[in-house]
């Protein structure tokens, strides 16, 4: 039989155990029963500025639950380095405030090096959505061994002398090649159908109260853009030669009702240098995964132009979309205000009001002389 003292010890043990369990599992209980809190209550709190008391909970508006409607199988994709953190935070905060706090789509971050804990902590602070961090396989990022380095070095030197932007950069070329032909192959993206590419240091000017992913899905769109412009010819001197060679060898892969008139003024004889600015893309990953684009990218890659010249992912994606999709499947997101220095799309008129846009409507690149939007419009004239 147990003595009364043993009962007392047993009860105290149970109480202490419950205290520790509740302290770890219930944050508010842990704070309320902490030694520092108890000492304040019984011994008086130390003098402190009023703001340290915080704002009482009853002043806060309850957070609305995630949208319970239909959702597409989609994700945001951000290619970034640890050093891009401040720019990433700026872009991501705007994505959340303008759109994703209502729709709660996940994020995939990709980097050729492991993300730091600081990077992970700061971006996870910005959203309640799922975030995955992926490491890019080395073979998908670095310059291939079969590239003639002497030839590539000479090409970079020549571009530097001609003051071509990023002309001397190998990492920039790695990025262009990765975005052109490898990002959609990453293991973290295999489960998704649609993606929205976001870059550091960009602005989203307008509220978006509809789901662009569902628009793409329901209307069978495969590629969406906000800004279109001309590429620097000095970066792609032989790109169109390679494109024509591929078309001639694979005419069956080219979509009959395509957008060739966006990229060529003479039926494909020459390239007019127009492209969709790919730092903003909302797209169907199956476009890039398909037979036509897969063969197209592999063909271009074997030419070595990403390193012997400075082929960008913008013209490569744009040409691919123009050739392998129907023109109606390429969508201009006229209502999404967006800026990537030095160009911006600012919605006009009623769209500006509807989106509560904060960009200046007079600062709009759509029909400036260097824009290609008129050529896109003419596809449907």
Short mmCIF file of the C-alpha atoms (twelve columns), coordinates in Angstrom:
data_MODEL
# 
_entry.id   MODEL 
# 
loop_
_atom_site.group_PDB 
_atom_site.id 
_atom_site.type_symbol 
_atom_site.label_atom_id 
_atom_site.label_alt_id 
_atom_site.label_comp_id 
_atom_site.label_asym_id 
_atom_site.label_seq_id 
_atom_site.Cartn_x 
_atom_site.Cartn_y 
_atom_site.Cartn_z 
_atom_site.pdbx_PDB_model_num 
ATOM 1   C CA . UNK A 1   0.000   0.000  0.000   1 
ATOM 2   C CA . UNK A 2   1.090   3.520  -0.755  1 
ATOM 3   C CA . UNK A 3   1.615   6.001  2.081   1 
ATOM 4   C CA . UNK A 4   0.045   9.464  1.832   1 
ATOM 5   C CA . UNK A 5   3.492   10.936 1.102   1 
ATOM 6   C CA . UNK A 6   3.875   8.662  -1.904  1 
ATOM 7   C CA . UNK A 7   0.534   9.910  -3.216  1 
ATOM 8   C CA . UNK A 8   1.752   13.463 -2.851  1 
ATOM 9   C CA . UNK A 9   4.988   12.707 -4.732  1 
ATOM 10  C CA . UNK A 10  3.068   10.890 -7.484  1 
ATOM 11  C CA . UNK A 11  0.613   13.775 -7.932  1 
ATOM 12  C CA . UNK A 12  3.436   16.325 -7.991  1 
ATOM 13  C CA . UNK A 13  5.261   14.255 -10.611 1 
ATOM 14  C CA . UNK A 14  2.154   14.144 -12.793 1 
ATOM 15  C CA . UNK A 15  1.615   17.900 -12.456 1 
ATOM 16  C CA . UNK A 16  5.244   18.694 -13.328 1 
ATOM 17  C CA . UNK A 17  5.136   16.360 -16.322 1 
ATOM 18  C CA . UNK A 18  1.941   17.980 -17.605 1 
ATOM 19  C CA . UNK A 19  3.502   21.412 -17.116 1 
ATOM 20  C CA . UNK A 20  6.506   20.553 -19.269 1 
ATOM 21  C CA . UNK A 21  4.335   18.944 -21.956 1 
ATOM 22  C CA . UNK A 22  2.047   21.979 -22.124 1 
ATOM 23  C CA . UNK A 23  5.018   24.362 -22.087 1 
ATOM 24  C CA . UNK A 24  6.458   22.758 -25.217 1 
ATOM 25  C CA . UNK A 25  3.181   22.091 -27.060 1 
ATOM 26  C CA . UNK A 26  1.340   25.353 -26.272 1 
ATOM 27  C CA . UNK A 27  3.389   28.489 -26.807 1 
ATOM 28  C CA . UNK A 28  0.999   30.806 -24.959 1 
ATOM 29  C CA . UNK A 29  0.975   28.516 -21.881 1 
ATOM 30  C CA . UNK A 30  4.750   28.373 -21.951 1 
ATOM 31  C CA . UNK A 31  5.049   32.140 -21.969 1 
ATOM 32  C CA . UNK A 32  2.400   32.595 -19.263 1 
ATOM 33  C CA . UNK A 33  4.103   30.174 -16.866 1 
ATOM 34  C CA . UNK A 34  7.703   31.040 -17.597 1 
ATOM 35  C CA . UNK A 35  9.927   31.940 -14.677 1 
ATOM 36  C CA . UNK A 36  10.446  35.441 -16.038 1 
ATOM 37  C CA . UNK A 37  6.695   35.988 -16.375 1 
ATOM 38  C CA . UNK A 38  5.971   34.623 -12.901 1 
ATOM 39  C CA . UNK A 39  8.709   36.734 -11.384 1 
ATOM 40  C CA . UNK A 40  7.193   39.814 -13.030 1 
ATOM 41  C CA . UNK A 41  3.790   38.996 -11.590 1 
ATOM 42  C CA . UNK A 42  4.980   38.397 -8.046  1 
ATOM 43  C CA . UNK A 43  7.938   40.714 -7.910  1 
ATOM 44  C CA . UNK A 44  6.828   43.432 -10.276 1 
ATOM 45  C CA . UNK A 45  7.958   43.884 -13.876 1 
ATOM 46  C CA . UNK A 46  11.116  45.759 -14.755 1 
ATOM 47  C CA . UNK A 47  10.643  49.179 -16.315 1 
ATOM 48  C CA . UNK A 48  10.363  48.949 -20.118 1 
ATOM 49  C CA . UNK A 49  9.076   51.005 -23.053 1 
ATOM 50  C CA . UNK A 50  5.318   50.572 -23.679 1 
ATOM 51  C CA . UNK A 51  5.792   49.171 -27.191 1 
ATOM 52  C CA . UNK A 52  7.362   46.052 -25.685 1 
ATOM 53  C CA . UNK A 53  3.919   45.054 -24.460 1 
ATOM 54  C CA . UNK A 54  2.870   44.550 -28.084 1 
ATOM 55  C CA . UNK A 55  -0.573  45.032 -29.600 1 
ATOM 56  C CA . UNK A 56  -3.364  43.082 -27.861 1 
ATOM 57  C CA . UNK A 57  -4.657  40.144 -29.871 1 
ATOM 58  C CA . UNK A 58  -8.202  41.469 -30.074 1 
ATOM 59  C CA . UNK A 59  -7.050  44.316 -32.332 1 
ATOM 60  C CA . UNK A 60  -5.961  41.899 -35.059 1 
ATOM 61  C CA . UNK A 61  -8.288  40.910 -37.904 1 
ATOM 62  C CA . UNK A 62  -8.441  37.149 -38.277 1 
ATOM 63  C CA . UNK A 63  -6.516  35.800 -41.271 1 
ATOM 64  C CA . UNK A 64  -8.890  34.560 -43.988 1 
ATOM 65  C CA . UNK A 65  -8.614  30.852 -44.771 1 
ATOM 66  C CA . UNK A 66  -6.989  29.731 -48.052 1 
ATOM 67  C CA . UNK A 67  -9.205  29.831 -51.119 1 
ATOM 68  C CA . UNK A 68  -11.309 26.680 -51.211 1 
ATOM 69  C CA . UNK A 69  -12.095 26.891 -54.925 1 
ATOM 70  C CA . UNK A 70  -10.451 25.108 -57.824 1 
ATOM 71  C CA . UNK A 71  -6.686  25.284 -58.124 1 
ATOM 72  C CA . UNK A 72  -4.326  24.396 -60.913 1 
ATOM 73  C CA . UNK A 73  -1.359  22.091 -60.462 1 
ATOM 74  C CA . UNK A 74  1.078   24.988 -60.379 1 
ATOM 75  C CA . UNK A 75  3.995   26.612 -58.589 1 
ATOM 76  C CA . UNK A 76  6.154   29.726 -58.542 1 
ATOM 77  C CA . UNK A 77  9.745   29.153 -59.673 1 
ATOM 78  C CA . UNK A 78  12.602  31.344 -58.484 1 
ATOM 79  C CA . UNK A 79  16.185  30.833 -59.621 1 
ATOM 80  C CA . UNK A 80  18.325  32.697 -57.099 1 
ATOM 81  C CA . UNK A 81  21.560  32.775 -55.187 1 
ATOM 82  C CA . UNK A 82  22.022  33.491 -51.507 1 
ATOM 83  C CA . UNK A 83  23.344  36.923 -52.439 1 
ATOM 84  C CA . UNK A 84  20.026  37.721 -54.151 1 
ATOM 85  C CA . UNK A 85  18.138  37.492 -50.867 1 
ATOM 86  C CA . UNK A 86  17.076  41.128 -50.516 1 
ATOM 87  C CA . UNK A 87  15.860  41.258 -54.105 1 
ATOM 88  C CA . UNK A 88  14.049  37.947 -53.696 1 
ATOM 89  C CA . UNK A 89  12.291  39.181 -50.568 1 
ATOM 90  C CA . UNK A 90  11.157  42.337 -52.389 1 
ATOM 91  C CA . UNK A 91  9.720   40.360 -55.305 1 
ATOM 92  C CA . UNK A 92  8.154   37.649 -53.193 1 
ATOM 93  C CA . UNK A 93  6.501   40.104 -50.813 1 
ATOM 94  C CA . UNK A 94  4.777   41.756 -53.760 1 
ATOM 95  C CA . UNK A 95  3.691   38.396 -55.195 1 
ATOM 96  C CA . UNK A 96  2.132   37.548 -51.848 1 
ATOM 97  C CA . UNK A 97  0.452   40.925 -51.338 1 
ATOM 98  C CA . UNK A 98  -0.846  41.270 -54.890 1 
ATOM 99  C CA . UNK A 99  -1.947  37.669 -55.438 1 
ATOM 100 C CA . UNK A 100 -0.745  34.698 -53.471 1 
ATOM 101 C CA . UNK A 101 -1.996  35.511 -49.973 1 
ATOM 102 C CA . UNK A 102 -5.400  34.787 -51.493 1 
ATOM 103 C CA . UNK A 103 -4.520  31.705 -53.586 1 
ATOM 104 C CA . UNK A 104 -1.675  30.028 -51.649 1 
ATOM 105 C CA . UNK A 105 0.325   28.471 -54.469 1 
ATOM 106 C CA . UNK A 106 3.656   26.838 -53.512 1 
ATOM 107 C CA . UNK A 107 7.168   28.008 -54.334 1 
ATOM 108 C CA . UNK A 108 10.198  26.199 -55.721 1 
ATOM 109 C CA . UNK A 109 13.575  27.875 -55.199 1 
ATOM 110 C CA . UNK A 110 16.540  26.654 -57.247 1 
ATOM 111 C CA . UNK A 111 20.236  27.406 -56.745 1 
ATOM 112 C CA . UNK A 112 23.510  25.927 -57.952 1 
ATOM 113 C CA . UNK A 113 24.697  26.062 -54.335 1 
ATOM 114 C CA . UNK A 114 22.813  25.129 -51.134 1 
ATOM 115 C CA . UNK A 115 20.581  27.867 -49.783 1 
ATOM 116 C CA . UNK A 116 21.689  29.364 -46.487 1 
ATOM 117 C CA . UNK A 117 19.554  29.081 -43.370 1 
ATOM 118 C CA . UNK A 118 19.181  32.862 -43.394 1 
ATOM 119 C CA . UNK A 119 17.780  32.714 -46.932 1 
ATOM 120 C CA . UNK A 120 15.312  29.976 -46.011 1 
ATOM 121 C CA . UNK A 121 14.191  31.690 -42.817 1 
ATOM 122 C CA . UNK A 122 13.541  35.047 -44.453 1 
ATOM 123 C CA . UNK A 123 11.520  33.761 -47.407 1 
ATOM 124 C CA . UNK A 124 9.514   31.386 -45.223 1 
ATOM 125 C CA . UNK A 125 8.527   34.377 -43.097 1 
ATOM 126 C CA . UNK A 126 6.704   35.889 -46.078 1 
ATOM 127 C CA . UNK A 127 4.172   33.172 -46.864 1 
ATOM 128 C CA . UNK A 128 2.010   30.420 -45.460 1 
ATOM 129 C CA . UNK A 129 2.457   28.464 -48.677 1 
ATOM 130 C CA . UNK A 130 4.708   25.454 -49.090 1 
ATOM 131 C CA . UNK A 131 8.295   26.229 -50.097 1 
ATOM 132 C CA . UNK A 132 10.802  23.730 -51.490 1 
ATOM 133 C CA . UNK A 133 14.506  24.435 -51.944 1 
ATOM 134 C CA . UNK A 134 16.334  22.588 -54.697 1 
ATOM 135 C CA . UNK A 135 19.964  22.164 -55.685 1 
ATOM 136 C CA . UNK A 136 20.691  22.309 -59.415 1 
ATOM 137 C CA . UNK A 137 22.696  19.296 -60.621 1 
ATOM 138 C CA . UNK A 138 26.166  20.414 -61.656 1 
ATOM 139 C CA . UNK A 139 25.818  18.897 -65.115 1 
ATOM 140 C CA . UNK A 140 22.741  21.045 -65.766 1 
ATOM 141 C CA . UNK A 141 24.471  24.265 -64.793 1 
ATOM 142 C CA . UNK A 142 28.151  24.392 -65.690 1 
ATOM 143 C CA . UNK A 143 29.608  24.850 -69.134 1 
ATOM 144 C CA . UNK A 144 29.749  21.411 -70.822 1 
ATOM 145 C CA . UNK A 145 33.155  19.792 -71.206 1 
ATOM 146 C CA . UNK A 146 32.695  19.436 -74.954 1 
ATOM 147 C CA . UNK A 147 32.661  23.233 -75.433 1 
ATOM 148 C CA . UNK A 148 35.894  24.457 -77.066 1 
ATOM 149 C CA . UNK A 149 37.113  26.753 -74.299 1 
ATOM 150 C CA . UNK A 150 39.570  28.621 -76.540 1 
ATOM 151 C CA . UNK A 151 36.759  29.480 -78.940 1 
ATOM 152 C CA . UNK A 152 34.416  30.416 -76.091 1 
ATOM 153 C CA . UNK A 153 37.057  32.628 -74.458 1 
ATOM 154 C CA . UNK A 154 37.709  34.414 -77.740 1 
ATOM 155 C CA . UNK A 155 33.980  35.017 -78.177 1 
ATOM 156 C CA . UNK A 156 33.660  36.483 -74.686 1 
ATOM 157 C CA . UNK A 157 36.654  38.747 -75.238 1 
ATOM 158 C CA . UNK A 158 35.173  40.004 -78.492 1 
ATOM 159 C CA . UNK A 159 31.847  40.781 -76.840 1 
ATOM 160 C CA . UNK A 160 33.538  42.615 -73.983 1 
ATOM 161 C CA . UNK A 161 35.387  44.769 -76.517 1 
ATOM 162 C CA . UNK A 162 32.074  45.490 -78.243 1 
ATOM 163 C CA . UNK A 163 30.484  46.328 -74.866 1 
ATOM 164 C CA . UNK A 164 27.787  43.673 -75.173 1 
ATOM 165 C CA . UNK A 165 25.877  43.366 -71.906 1 
ATOM 166 C CA . UNK A 166 27.005  40.256 -69.955 1 
ATOM 167 C CA . UNK A 167 29.296  39.570 -72.902 1 
ATOM 168 C CA . UNK A 168 32.141  38.354 -70.719 1 
ATOM 169 C CA . UNK A 169 30.114  36.381 -68.199 1 
ATOM 170 C CA . UNK A 170 30.153  32.583 -68.056 1 
ATOM 171 C CA . UNK A 171 27.678  32.398 -65.133 1 
ATOM 172 C CA . UNK A 172 25.172  34.415 -67.149 1 
ATOM 173 C CA . UNK A 173 25.534  31.961 -70.005 1 
ATOM 174 C CA . UNK A 174 25.069  29.065 -67.575 1 
ATOM 175 C CA . UNK A 175 21.841  30.685 -66.380 1 
ATOM 176 C CA . UNK A 176 20.551  31.225 -69.926 1 
ATOM 177 C CA . UNK A 177 21.237  27.632 -70.892 1 
ATOM 178 C CA . UNK A 178 19.678  26.298 -67.683 1 
ATOM 179 C CA . UNK A 179 16.505  28.357 -68.107 1 
ATOM 180 C CA . UNK A 180 16.306  27.389 -71.773 1 
ATOM 181 C CA . UNK A 181 16.527  23.661 -71.374 1 
ATOM 182 C CA . UNK A 182 16.904  22.361 -67.839 1 
ATOM 183 C CA . UNK A 183 14.809  24.162 -65.228 1 
ATOM 184 C CA . UNK A 184 11.685  22.186 -66.147 1 
ATOM 185 C CA . UNK A 185 13.608  18.913 -65.797 1 
ATOM 186 C CA . UNK A 186 14.463  19.527 -62.150 1 
ATOM 187 C CA . UNK A 187 13.044  16.871 -59.837 1 
ATOM 188 C CA . UNK A 188 11.100  19.394 -57.746 1 
ATOM 189 C CA . UNK A 189 9.126   20.525 -60.794 1 
ATOM 190 C CA . UNK A 190 8.161   17.082 -62.062 1 
ATOM 191 C CA . UNK A 191 4.908   17.031 -60.098 1 
ATOM 192 C CA . UNK A 192 3.697   20.349 -61.512 1 
ATOM 193 C CA . UNK A 193 1.992   21.287 -64.782 1 
ATOM 194 C CA . UNK A 194 2.155   25.101 -64.686 1 
ATOM 195 C CA . UNK A 195 4.748   27.584 -63.426 1 
ATOM 196 C CA . UNK A 196 5.130   31.310 -62.812 1 
ATOM 197 C CA . UNK A 197 8.693   32.530 -63.071 1 
ATOM 198 C CA . UNK A 198 9.671   35.261 -60.618 1 
ATOM 199 C CA . UNK A 199 13.037  37.007 -60.441 1 
ATOM 200 C CA . UNK A 200 14.709  39.135 -57.756 1 
ATOM 201 C CA . UNK A 201 14.160  42.901 -57.761 1 
ATOM 202 C CA . UNK A 202 10.964  43.030 -59.800 1 
ATOM 203 C CA . UNK A 203 7.717   44.900 -59.157 1 
ATOM 204 C CA . UNK A 204 4.124   43.721 -59.368 1 
ATOM 205 C CA . UNK A 205 1.931   46.804 -59.504 1 
ATOM 206 C CA . UNK A 206 -1.644  45.512 -59.422 1 
ATOM 207 C CA . UNK A 207 -3.943  43.360 -57.323 1 
ATOM 208 C CA . UNK A 208 -4.773  40.069 -59.044 1 
ATOM 209 C CA . UNK A 209 -8.052  38.680 -57.767 1 
ATOM 210 C CA . UNK A 210 -8.350  35.867 -60.288 1 
ATOM 211 C CA . UNK A 211 -6.196  32.805 -60.874 1 
ATOM 212 C CA . UNK A 212 -3.906  33.141 -63.947 1 
ATOM 213 C CA . UNK A 213 -3.030  29.449 -63.688 1 
ATOM 214 C CA . UNK A 214 -6.671  28.434 -64.067 1 
ATOM 215 C CA . UNK A 215 -7.010  30.842 -66.988 1 
ATOM 216 C CA . UNK A 216 -4.080  29.089 -68.673 1 
ATOM 217 C CA . UNK A 217 -5.515  25.669 -67.892 1 
ATOM 218 C CA . UNK A 218 -9.121  26.308 -68.887 1 
ATOM 219 C CA . UNK A 219 -8.310  28.210 -72.078 1 
ATOM 220 C CA . UNK A 220 -5.511  25.808 -73.038 1 
ATOM 221 C CA . UNK A 221 -2.884  28.552 -73.039 1 
ATOM 222 C CA . UNK A 222 0.727   27.428 -72.844 1 
ATOM 223 C CA . UNK A 223 2.758   30.636 -72.575 1 
ATOM 224 C CA . UNK A 224 2.021   34.011 -70.959 1 
ATOM 225 C CA . UNK A 225 4.007   37.265 -71.009 1 
ATOM 226 C CA . UNK A 226 3.794   40.932 -70.012 1 
ATOM 227 C CA . UNK A 227 6.684   42.564 -71.911 1 
ATOM 228 C CA . UNK A 228 8.027   41.866 -75.401 1 
ATOM 229 C CA . UNK A 229 10.987  43.527 -77.076 1 
ATOM 230 C CA . UNK A 230 13.872  43.118 -79.511 1 
ATOM 231 C CA . UNK A 231 16.935  41.054 -78.661 1 
ATOM 232 C CA . UNK A 232 20.469  42.436 -79.044 1 
ATOM 233 C CA . UNK A 233 21.540  41.078 -82.465 1 
ATOM 234 C CA . UNK A 234 25.178  40.888 -81.342 1 
ATOM 235 C CA . UNK A 235 24.268  38.139 -78.843 1 
ATOM 236 C CA . UNK A 236 22.640  35.777 -81.380 1 
ATOM 237 C CA . UNK A 237 24.368  36.153 -84.783 1 
ATOM 238 C CA . UNK A 238 23.830  32.513 -85.829 1 
ATOM 239 C CA . UNK A 239 20.755  31.569 -83.773 1 
ATOM 240 C CA . UNK A 240 18.272  31.922 -86.623 1 
ATOM 241 C CA . UNK A 241 20.508  29.899 -88.955 1 
ATOM 242 C CA . UNK A 242 20.262  27.067 -86.448 1 
ATOM 243 C CA . UNK A 243 16.490  27.544 -86.136 1 
ATOM 244 C CA . UNK A 244 15.984  27.352 -89.901 1 
ATOM 245 C CA . UNK A 245 18.144  24.259 -90.070 1 
ATOM 246 C CA . UNK A 246 15.986  22.606 -87.414 1 
ATOM 247 C CA . UNK A 247 12.726  23.614 -89.115 1 
ATOM 248 C CA . UNK A 248 13.902  22.267 -92.460 1 
ATOM 249 C CA . UNK A 249 14.885  18.971 -90.847 1 
ATOM 250 C CA . UNK A 250 11.720  18.680 -88.726 1 
ATOM 251 C CA . UNK A 251 8.806   20.362 -90.546 1 
ATOM 252 C CA . UNK A 252 6.335   17.949 -88.946 1 
ATOM 253 C CA . UNK A 253 7.107   19.343 -85.461 1 
ATOM 254 C CA . UNK A 254 6.090   22.907 -86.333 1 
ATOM 255 C CA . UNK A 255 2.533   23.871 -85.405 1 
ATOM 256 C CA . UNK A 256 0.539   24.850 -88.511 1 
ATOM 257 C CA . UNK A 257 -1.344  27.759 -86.862 1 
ATOM 258 C CA . UNK A 258 1.773   29.124 -85.195 1 
ATOM 259 C CA . UNK A 259 3.046   32.594 -84.282 1 
ATOM 260 C CA . UNK A 260 5.781   32.798 -86.902 1 
ATOM 261 C CA . UNK A 261 4.657   36.316 -87.854 1 
ATOM 262 C CA . UNK A 262 5.653   37.495 -84.374 1 
ATOM 263 C CA . UNK A 263 9.278   36.461 -84.874 1 
ATOM 264 C CA . UNK A 264 9.727   36.848 -88.638 1 
ATOM 265 C CA . UNK A 265 8.555   39.409 -91.196 1 
ATOM 266 C CA . UNK A 266 9.274   37.264 -94.220 1 
ATOM 267 C CA . UNK A 267 7.820   33.862 -93.488 1 
ATOM 268 C CA . UNK A 268 10.841  32.543 -91.622 1 
ATOM 269 C CA . UNK A 269 13.679  33.599 -93.886 1 
ATOM 270 C CA . UNK A 270 15.049  35.965 -91.267 1 
ATOM 271 C CA . UNK A 271 14.532  36.684 -87.570 1 
ATOM 272 C CA . UNK A 272 13.190  40.113 -86.626 1 
ATOM 273 C CA . UNK A 273 14.712  39.698 -83.118 1 
ATOM 274 C CA . UNK A 274 11.380  39.924 -81.282 1 
ATOM 275 C CA . UNK A 275 11.002  37.935 -78.107 1 
ATOM 276 C CA . UNK A 276 8.908   37.718 -74.960 1 
ATOM 277 C CA . UNK A 277 10.881  38.974 -71.966 1 
ATOM 278 C CA . UNK A 278 11.246  35.734 -70.075 1 
ATOM 279 C CA . UNK A 279 12.018  37.139 -66.622 1 
ATOM 280 C CA . UNK A 280 8.215   37.031 -66.359 1 
ATOM 281 C CA . UNK A 281 6.637   33.835 -67.623 1 
ATOM 282 C CA . UNK A 282 3.489   31.953 -66.753 1 
ATOM 283 C CA . UNK A 283 3.607   28.747 -68.703 1 
ATOM 284 C CA . UNK A 284 2.680   25.144 -69.250 1 
ATOM 285 C CA . UNK A 285 5.663   22.960 -68.396 1 
ATOM 286 C CA . UNK A 286 4.426   20.388 -70.899 1 
ATOM 287 C CA . UNK A 287 5.294   22.809 -73.704 1 
ATOM 288 C CA . UNK A 288 8.965   22.483 -72.789 1 
ATOM 289 C CA . UNK A 289 8.694   18.787 -71.928 1 
ATOM 290 C CA . UNK A 290 7.108   17.924 -75.266 1 
ATOM 291 C CA . UNK A 291 8.861   16.210 -78.155 1 
ATOM 292 C CA . UNK A 292 9.088   19.310 -80.354 1 
ATOM 293 C CA . UNK A 293 10.756  21.653 -77.886 1 
ATOM 294 C CA . UNK A 294 12.936  18.912 -76.382 1 
ATOM 295 C CA . UNK A 295 14.412  18.122 -79.799 1 
ATOM 296 C CA . UNK A 296 14.664  21.825 -80.580 1 
ATOM 297 C CA . UNK A 297 16.634  22.650 -77.431 1 
ATOM 298 C CA . UNK A 298 18.954  19.655 -77.803 1 
ATOM 299 C CA . UNK A 299 19.645  20.696 -81.389 1 
ATOM 300 C CA . UNK A 300 20.474  24.264 -80.354 1 
ATOM 301 C CA . UNK A 301 22.569  23.109 -77.413 1 
ATOM 302 C CA . UNK A 302 24.739  20.985 -79.669 1 
ATOM 303 C CA . UNK A 303 25.543  24.093 -81.709 1 
ATOM 304 C CA . UNK A 304 27.269  25.596 -78.682 1 
ATOM 305 C CA . UNK A 305 25.726  29.035 -79.194 1 
ATOM 306 C CA . UNK A 306 25.012  29.538 -75.506 1 
ATOM 307 C CA . UNK A 307 28.813  29.791 -75.036 1 
ATOM 308 C CA . UNK A 308 30.260  30.624 -78.464 1 
ATOM 309 C CA . UNK A 309 27.806  33.497 -78.652 1 
ATOM 310 C CA . UNK A 310 25.421  34.568 -75.866 1 
ATOM 311 C CA . UNK A 311 22.106  32.993 -76.717 1 
ATOM 312 C CA . UNK A 312 19.514  33.963 -74.132 1 
ATOM 313 C CA . UNK A 313 16.615  31.961 -72.788 1 
ATOM 314 C CA . UNK A 314 14.224  34.751 -73.862 1 
ATOM 315 C CA . UNK A 315 14.709  34.318 -77.631 1 
ATOM 316 C CA . UNK A 316 15.026  30.542 -77.301 1 
ATOM 317 C CA . UNK A 317 11.771  30.235 -75.326 1 
ATOM 318 C CA . UNK A 318 10.027  32.766 -77.547 1 
ATOM 319 C CA . UNK A 319 11.004  31.040 -80.768 1 
ATOM 320 C CA . UNK A 320 10.034  27.694 -79.262 1 
ATOM 321 C CA . UNK A 321 6.611   28.980 -78.189 1 
ATOM 322 C CA . UNK A 322 6.059   30.708 -81.528 1 
ATOM 323 C CA . UNK A 323 6.864   27.552 -83.512 1 
ATOM 324 C CA . UNK A 324 5.394   24.776 -81.392 1 
ATOM 325 C CA . UNK A 325 2.216   26.356 -80.002 1 
ATOM 326 C CA . UNK A 326 -0.864  27.767 -81.684 1 
ATOM 327 C CA . UNK A 327 -0.834  31.556 -81.707 1 
ATOM 328 C CA . UNK A 328 -4.030  31.587 -79.580 1 
ATOM 329 C CA . UNK A 329 -2.153  29.644 -76.897 1 
ATOM 330 C CA . UNK A 330 0.232   32.555 -76.281 1 
ATOM 331 C CA . UNK A 331 -1.344  35.041 -73.869 1 
ATOM 332 C CA . UNK A 332 -0.598  38.684 -73.089 1 
ATOM 333 C CA . UNK A 333 -1.352  39.325 -69.406 1 
ATOM 334 C CA . UNK A 334 -2.506  42.869 -70.015 1 
ATOM 335 C CA . UNK A 335 -3.866  43.233 -66.480 1 
ATOM 336 C CA . UNK A 336 -0.704  42.232 -64.607 1 
ATOM 337 C CA . UNK A 337 1.382   45.329 -63.967 1 
ATOM 338 C CA . UNK A 338 5.055   44.383 -63.953 1 
ATOM 339 C CA . UNK A 339 8.501   45.946 -63.976 1 
ATOM 340 C CA . UNK A 340 11.945  44.504 -64.477 1 
ATOM 341 C CA . UNK A 341 14.392  47.346 -64.931 1 
ATOM 342 C CA . UNK A 342 14.443  49.172 -67.227 1 
ATOM 343 C CA . UNK A 343 11.078  48.204 -68.807 1 
ATOM 344 C CA . UNK A 344 7.595   47.938 -67.400 1 
ATOM 345 C CA . UNK A 345 4.054   47.104 -68.405 1 
ATOM 346 C CA . UNK A 346 1.468   49.305 -66.679 1 
ATOM 347 C CA . UNK A 347 -2.191  48.436 -67.330 1 
ATOM 348 C CA . UNK A 348 -4.247  51.225 -68.838 1 
ATOM 349 C CA . UNK A 349 -7.702  52.699 -68.242 1 
ATOM 350 C CA . UNK A 350 -10.214 50.495 -66.462 1 
ATOM 351 C CA . UNK A 351 -7.676  47.726 -65.940 1 
ATOM 352 C CA . UNK A 352 -5.512  50.159 -63.972 1 
ATOM 353 C CA . UNK A 353 -8.463  51.040 -61.746 1 
ATOM 354 C CA . UNK A 354 -9.683  47.474 -61.374 1 
ATOM 355 C CA . UNK A 355 -6.278  46.261 -60.253 1 
ATOM 356 C CA . UNK A 356 -5.687  49.271 -57.973 1 
ATOM 357 C CA . UNK A 357 -2.354  49.578 -59.763 1 
ATOM 358 C CA . UNK A 358 0.287   51.887 -58.342 1 
ATOM 359 C CA . UNK A 359 2.376   52.306 -61.500 1 
ATOM 360 C CA . UNK A 360 2.194   55.532 -63.510 1 
ATOM 361 C CA . UNK A 361 0.031   54.770 -66.580 1 
ATOM 362 C CA . UNK A 362 2.196   57.130 -68.628 1 
ATOM 363 C CA . UNK A 363 5.234   54.958 -67.955 1 
ATOM 364 C CA . UNK A 364 4.239   52.000 -70.100 1 
ATOM 365 C CA . UNK A 365 6.515   50.180 -72.525 1 
ATOM 366 C CA . UNK A 366 3.778   48.464 -74.572 1 
ATOM 367 C CA . UNK A 367 4.007   50.555 -77.725 1 
ATOM 368 C CA . UNK A 368 7.388   52.209 -77.404 1 
ATOM 369 C CA . UNK A 369 9.609   51.903 -80.462 1 
ATOM 370 C CA . UNK A 370 11.612  49.035 -78.927 1 
ATOM 371 C CA . UNK A 371 8.502   47.011 -78.009 1 
ATOM 372 C CA . UNK A 372 7.216   44.075 -80.055 1 
ATOM 373 C CA . UNK A 373 3.645   44.131 -78.747 1 
ATOM 374 C CA . UNK A 374 2.295   45.487 -82.059 1 
ATOM 375 C CA . UNK A 375 3.654   42.394 -83.790 1 
ATOM 376 C CA . UNK A 376 1.834   40.209 -81.288 1 
ATOM 377 C CA . UNK A 377 -1.377  42.192 -81.858 1 
ATOM 378 C CA . UNK A 378 -0.995  41.749 -85.606 1 
ATOM 379 C CA . UNK A 379 -1.131  37.971 -85.219 1 
ATOM 380 C CA . UNK A 380 -4.860  38.407 -84.664 1 
ATOM 381 C CA . UNK A 381 -5.544  41.260 -87.112 1 
# 
